[in-house]
């Protein structure tokens, strides 16, 4: 693609409205889980994001990916409002050393290596439920 085509496509996609707004998603039942299970998953994910898991050498996600509208650094992507499945996949790709990115991407390897599958689901669910910025 030529530079102008890239800019045109980027502009087009940046103007699209989300398929489901955060308001319509709410805390509705997703992935065949009931509301109590989702609430518990959200809380566990929030704790991992805010505090990490010391016994597993997992740092707090929010140190680099805060749950605020103001990014920590432009090199660190905002996770708020991303699809849960997408976030889970990215974490697993980092764990498998199959995911690249910016020069900062290697920081993610050590950050996610200690996460177990259920913890990946919880923290991904937490960020997916936050309003996109």
XYZ file of N, CA and C in Angstrom:
399
model
N 0.843 -1.186 0.000
C 0.000 0.000 0.000
C 0.882 1.241 0.000
N 0.394 2.258 -0.642
C 1.082 3.543 -0.623
C 0.723 4.276 0.664
N 1.538 5.229 1.031
C 1.335 5.973 2.275
C -0.062 6.601 2.336
N -0.514 7.186 1.249
C -1.835 7.825 1.247
C -2.945 6.800 1.474
N -2.812 5.609 0.902
C -3.810 4.560 1.109
C -3.841 4.112 2.571
N -2.669 3.989 3.159
C -2.577 3.612 4.574
C -3.278 4.653 5.436
N -3.017 5.913 5.148
C -3.650 6.986 5.918
C -5.162 6.992 5.726
N -5.616 6.755 4.505
C -7.056 6.724 4.230
C -7.738 5.583 4.978
N -7.132 4.404 4.942
C -7.702 3.250 5.637
C -7.695 3.490 7.145
N -6.612 4.029 7.663
C -6.520 4.320 9.099
C -7.596 5.314 9.515
N -7.768 6.344 8.732
C -8.784 7.353 9.028
C -10.180 6.719 9.018
N -10.442 5.875 8.041
C -11.740 5.209 7.940
C -12.029 4.391 9.202
N -11.077 3.534 9.587
C -11.307 2.664 10.737
C -11.359 3.440 12.048
N -10.617 4.516 12.145
C -10.631 5.294 13.385
C -11.975 5.969 13.617
N -12.759 6.136 12.562
C -14.060 6.802 12.682
C -15.220 5.830 12.888
N -14.966 4.552 12.795
C -16.032 3.568 12.991
C -16.458 3.529 14.450
N -17.728 3.354 14.668
C -18.238 3.201 16.029
C -18.054 1.743 16.446
N -17.837 1.499 17.753
C -17.700 0.115 18.215
C -18.939 -0.695 17.870
N -18.727 -1.975 17.620
C -19.835 -2.876 17.307
C -20.849 -2.888 18.444
N -20.347 -3.023 19.662
C -21.178 -2.920 20.859
C -20.571 -1.839 21.729
N -21.345 -0.872 22.115
C -20.810 0.165 22.981
C -20.581 -0.415 24.363
N -19.732 0.242 25.142
C -19.485 -0.216 26.504
C -20.770 -0.164 27.325
N -21.647 0.811 27.027
C -22.902 0.910 27.758
C -23.790 -0.296 27.467
N -23.844 -0.726 26.210
C -24.714 -1.851 25.881
C -24.135 -3.177 26.345
N -22.811 -3.241 26.448
C -22.199 -4.469 26.945
C -22.477 -4.608 28.434
N -22.296 -3.505 29.151
C -22.506 -3.522 30.591
C -21.802 -4.706 31.217
N -22.429 -5.285 32.188
C -21.897 -6.487 32.805
C -22.800 -7.641 32.412
N -23.218 -7.656 31.164
C -24.113 -8.703 30.670
C -23.405 -10.044 30.639
N -24.179 -11.089 30.614
C -23.647 -12.449 30.560
C -22.855 -12.647 29.274
N -21.617 -13.087 29.390
C -20.769 -13.348 28.228
C -20.102 -14.699 28.402
N -19.688 -15.292 27.316
C -18.964 -16.564 27.354
C -19.679 -17.615 28.195
N -21.012 -17.593 28.204
C -21.818 -18.579 28.930
C -21.516 -18.625 30.423
N -21.101 -17.510 30.982
C -20.845 -17.464 32.417
C -21.962 -16.689 33.091
N -22.288 -17.067 34.319
C -23.337 -16.334 35.006
C -22.769 -15.067 35.643
N -23.648 -14.207 36.098
C -23.258 -12.893 36.602
C -22.353 -12.990 37.827
N -22.624 -13.929 38.731
C -21.772 -14.066 39.921
C -20.359 -14.471 39.533
N -20.259 -15.398 38.616
C -18.944 -15.838 38.160
C -18.208 -14.689 37.475
N -18.932 -13.901 36.680
C -18.308 -12.759 36.013
C -17.849 -11.720 37.017
N -18.656 -11.457 38.042
C -18.259 -10.500 39.069
C -16.978 -10.951 39.762
N -16.906 -12.237 40.090
C -15.715 -12.771 40.751
C -14.504 -12.690 39.826
N -14.691 -13.018 38.560
C -13.604 -12.939 37.584
C -13.121 -11.503 37.436
N -14.058 -10.568 37.372
C -13.719 -9.148 37.254
C -12.880 -8.707 38.450
N -13.289 -9.091 39.655
C -12.561 -8.697 40.869
C -11.162 -9.309 40.902
N -11.055 -10.578 40.545
C -9.726 -11.214 40.509
C -8.845 -10.519 39.475
N -9.406 -10.222 38.315
C -8.652 -9.533 37.273
C -8.216 -8.148 37.701
N -9.105 -7.436 38.392
C -8.771 -6.101 38.890
C -7.610 -6.168 39.878
N -7.616 -7.204 40.708
C -6.539 -7.361 41.683
C -5.214 -7.668 40.987
N -5.234 -8.534 39.997
C -4.011 -8.837 39.241
C -3.509 -7.576 38.554
N -4.414 -6.834 37.934
C -4.020 -5.612 37.229
C -3.414 -4.592 38.187
N -4.007 -4.442 39.362
C -3.566 -3.422 40.311
C -2.343 -3.829 41.123
N -2.258 -5.110 41.496
C -1.228 -5.548 42.439
C -0.253 -6.568 41.879
N -0.610 -7.235 40.793
C 0.208 -8.334 40.309
C 0.010 -9.550 41.193
N 0.908 -10.525 41.038
C 0.870 -11.735 41.864
C 2.304 -11.991 42.319
N 2.613 -11.540 43.518
C 3.986 -11.582 44.007
C 4.556 -12.993 44.024
N 3.793 -13.967 44.473
C 4.282 -15.334 44.571
C 4.583 -15.985 43.232
N 4.124 -15.368 42.159
C 4.347 -15.913 40.815
C 5.201 -14.968 39.963
N 5.783 -13.960 40.594
C 6.612 -12.963 39.897
C 5.872 -12.282 38.754
N 4.606 -11.979 38.981
C 3.797 -11.262 37.994
C 3.621 -9.832 38.502
N 4.150 -8.842 37.783
C 3.989 -7.452 38.216
C 2.576 -6.945 37.945
N 2.244 -5.838 38.540
C 0.943 -5.210 38.303
C 0.861 -4.735 36.858
N -0.171 -5.149 36.160
C -0.374 -4.738 34.764
C -0.526 -3.225 34.667
N -1.210 -2.654 35.673
C -1.537 -1.232 35.640
C -0.308 -0.337 35.731
N 0.838 -0.897 36.106
C 2.055 -0.086 36.116
C 2.372 0.438 34.722
N 2.048 -0.328 33.709
C 2.287 0.079 32.317
C 0.993 0.271 31.528
N -0.071 -0.382 31.963
C -1.366 -0.327 31.273
C -2.431 0.140 32.264
N -2.370 1.420 32.663
C -3.315 1.896 33.679
C -4.752 1.897 33.171
N -5.662 1.764 34.102
C -7.090 1.781 33.774
C -7.605 3.216 33.850
N -6.905 4.088 33.165
C -7.280 5.502 33.116
C -7.281 5.953 31.667
N -7.801 7.109 31.447
C -7.845 7.643 30.085
C -6.501 8.217 29.658
N -5.581 8.369 30.583
C -4.274 8.935 30.265
C -3.252 7.799 30.183
N -2.654 7.564 29.016
C -1.706 6.452 28.886
C -0.430 6.707 29.683
N 0.195 5.622 30.119
C 1.466 5.717 30.835
C 2.557 6.174 29.883
N 2.690 5.511 28.787
C 3.634 5.850 27.725
C 2.970 5.466 26.412
N 3.288 6.175 25.374
C 2.706 5.838 24.074
C 3.142 4.461 23.590
N 4.287 3.976 24.068
C 4.789 2.666 23.632
C 3.989 1.520 24.236
N 3.243 1.799 25.300
C 2.466 0.759 25.967
C 1.001 0.923 25.587
N 0.410 -0.052 24.937
C -0.962 0.113 24.444
C -1.998 0.137 25.567
N -3.075 0.832 25.289
C -4.219 0.839 26.199
C -4.950 -0.491 26.055
N -5.301 -1.096 27.160
C -5.995 -2.383 27.140
C -7.485 -2.236 27.419
N -7.883 -1.094 27.918
C -9.275 -0.869 28.296
C -10.195 -1.030 27.091
N -11.232 -1.847 27.258
C -12.231 -2.004 26.219
C -11.846 -2.926 25.078
N -10.654 -3.526 25.138
C -10.264 -4.486 24.103
C -11.076 -5.769 24.301
N -11.223 -6.531 23.258
C -11.949 -7.798 23.359
C -11.178 -8.787 24.233
N -11.909 -9.493 25.094
C -11.292 -10.449 26.005
C -10.491 -11.506 25.253
N -11.072 -12.087 24.221
C -10.377 -13.133 23.469
C -9.077 -12.617 22.868
N -9.093 -11.394 22.391
C -7.891 -10.784 21.810
C -6.803 -10.639 22.873
N -7.178 -10.127 24.045
C -6.197 -9.946 25.115
C -5.618 -11.283 25.569
N -6.483 -12.290 25.721
C -6.003 -13.622 26.109
C -5.001 -14.149 25.089
N -5.328 -14.016 23.833
C -4.443 -14.496 22.772
C -3.099 -13.788 22.824
N -3.093 -12.483 22.999
C -1.839 -11.735 23.024
C -0.964 -12.174 24.196
N -1.574 -12.391 25.352
C -0.800 -12.840 26.517
C -0.190 -14.211 26.244
N -0.974 -15.114 25.683
C -0.442 -16.455 25.384
C 0.661 -16.384 24.328
N 0.516 -15.509 23.357
C 1.571 -15.346 22.348
C 2.849 -14.813 22.982
N 2.724 -13.883 23.923
C 3.907 -13.399 24.642
C 4.537 -14.538 25.441
N 3.716 -15.348 26.110
C 4.253 -16.471 26.878
C 5.004 -17.452 25.987
N 4.506 -17.671 24.791
C 5.132 -18.615 23.850
C 6.259 -18.001 23.037
N 6.537 -16.719 23.287
C 7.577 -15.987 22.541
C 7.243 -15.901 21.050
N 5.949 -15.894 20.736
C 5.493 -15.812 19.351
C 5.010 -14.419 18.998
N 5.055 -13.508 19.931
C 4.504 -12.162 19.737
C 5.623 -11.154 19.808
N 5.702 -10.315 18.804
C 6.681 -9.237 18.787
C 5.992 -7.919 19.032
N 6.538 -6.895 18.437
C 5.958 -5.566 18.595
C 7.058 -4.544 18.677
N 6.873 -3.569 19.513
C 7.867 -2.518 19.675
C 9.076 -3.060 20.442
N 10.038 -2.195 20.659
C 11.215 -2.600 21.432
C 10.835 -2.953 22.865
N 9.709 -2.453 23.319
C 9.243 -2.734 24.679
C 8.551 -4.084 24.797
N 8.291 -4.747 23.685
C 7.535 -6.005 23.706
C 8.210 -7.068 24.561
N 9.525 -7.088 24.586
C 10.226 -8.102 25.375
C 9.951 -7.970 26.869
N 9.555 -6.790 27.313
C 9.201 -6.615 28.721
C 8.018 -7.496 29.107
N 7.164 -7.763 28.142
C 5.964 -8.553 28.413
C 6.277 -10.019 28.691
N 7.354 -10.526 28.154
C 7.670 -11.944 28.366
C 7.766 -12.252 29.858
N 8.608 -11.534 30.552
C 8.774 -11.775 31.983
C 7.506 -11.425 32.756
N 6.776 -10.429 32.287
C 5.574 -9.987 32.997
C 4.464 -11.033 32.974
N 4.373 -11.817 31.903
C 3.249 -12.757 31.773
C 3.636 -14.215 31.977
N 4.914 -14.503 32.072
C 5.340 -15.902 32.185
C 4.710 -16.626 33.368
N 4.492 -15.939 34.475
C 3.958 -16.583 35.667
C 2.450 -16.724 35.699
N 1.755 -16.154 34.723
C 0.290 -16.221 34.722
C -0.217 -17.599 34.318
N -1.218 -18.083 35.058
C -1.907 -19.329 34.704
C -3.106 -18.982 33.826
N -3.640 -19.979 33.140
C -4.719 -19.750 32.184
C -5.920 -19.045 32.817
N -6.334 -19.469 34.010
C -7.487 -18.819 34.640
C -7.184 -17.373 35.000
N -5.944 -17.080 35.343
C -5.556 -15.709 35.656
C -5.514 -14.846 34.391
N -5.078 -15.449 33.295
C -5.101 -14.746 32.006
C -6.542 -14.388 31.659
N -7.451 -15.325 31.855
C -8.871 -15.064 31.573
C -9.410 -13.940 32.454
N -9.057 -13.980 33.738
C -9.570 -12.967 34.669
C -9.069 -11.569 34.323
N -7.785 -11.423 34.106
C -7.254 -10.082 33.836
C -7.700 -9.589 32.461
N -7.847 -10.496 31.515
C -8.361 -10.114 30.194
C -9.820 -9.680 30.292
N -10.597 -10.400 31.089
C -11.997 -10.032 31.290
C -12.089 -8.660 31.946
N -11.254 -8.425 32.958
C -11.252 -7.132 33.648
C -11.034 -5.989 32.658
N -9.969 -6.062 31.881
C -9.680 -4.972 30.942
C -10.759 -4.858 29.863
N -11.327 -5.968 29.448
C -12.357 -5.915 28.403
C -13.632 -5.226 28.889
N -13.878 -5.260 30.176
C -15.085 -4.652 30.735
C -14.937 -3.166 31.019
N -13.714 -2.660 30.982
C -13.504 -1.234 31.231
C -13.869 -0.439 29.987
N -14.349 0.787 30.173
C -14.686 1.594 28.994
C -13.435 1.931 28.187
N -13.537 1.791 26.887
C -12.415 2.138 26.008
C -12.154 3.628 26.112
N -10.887 3.983 25.940
C -10.600 5.422 26.038
C -10.597 6.088 24.728
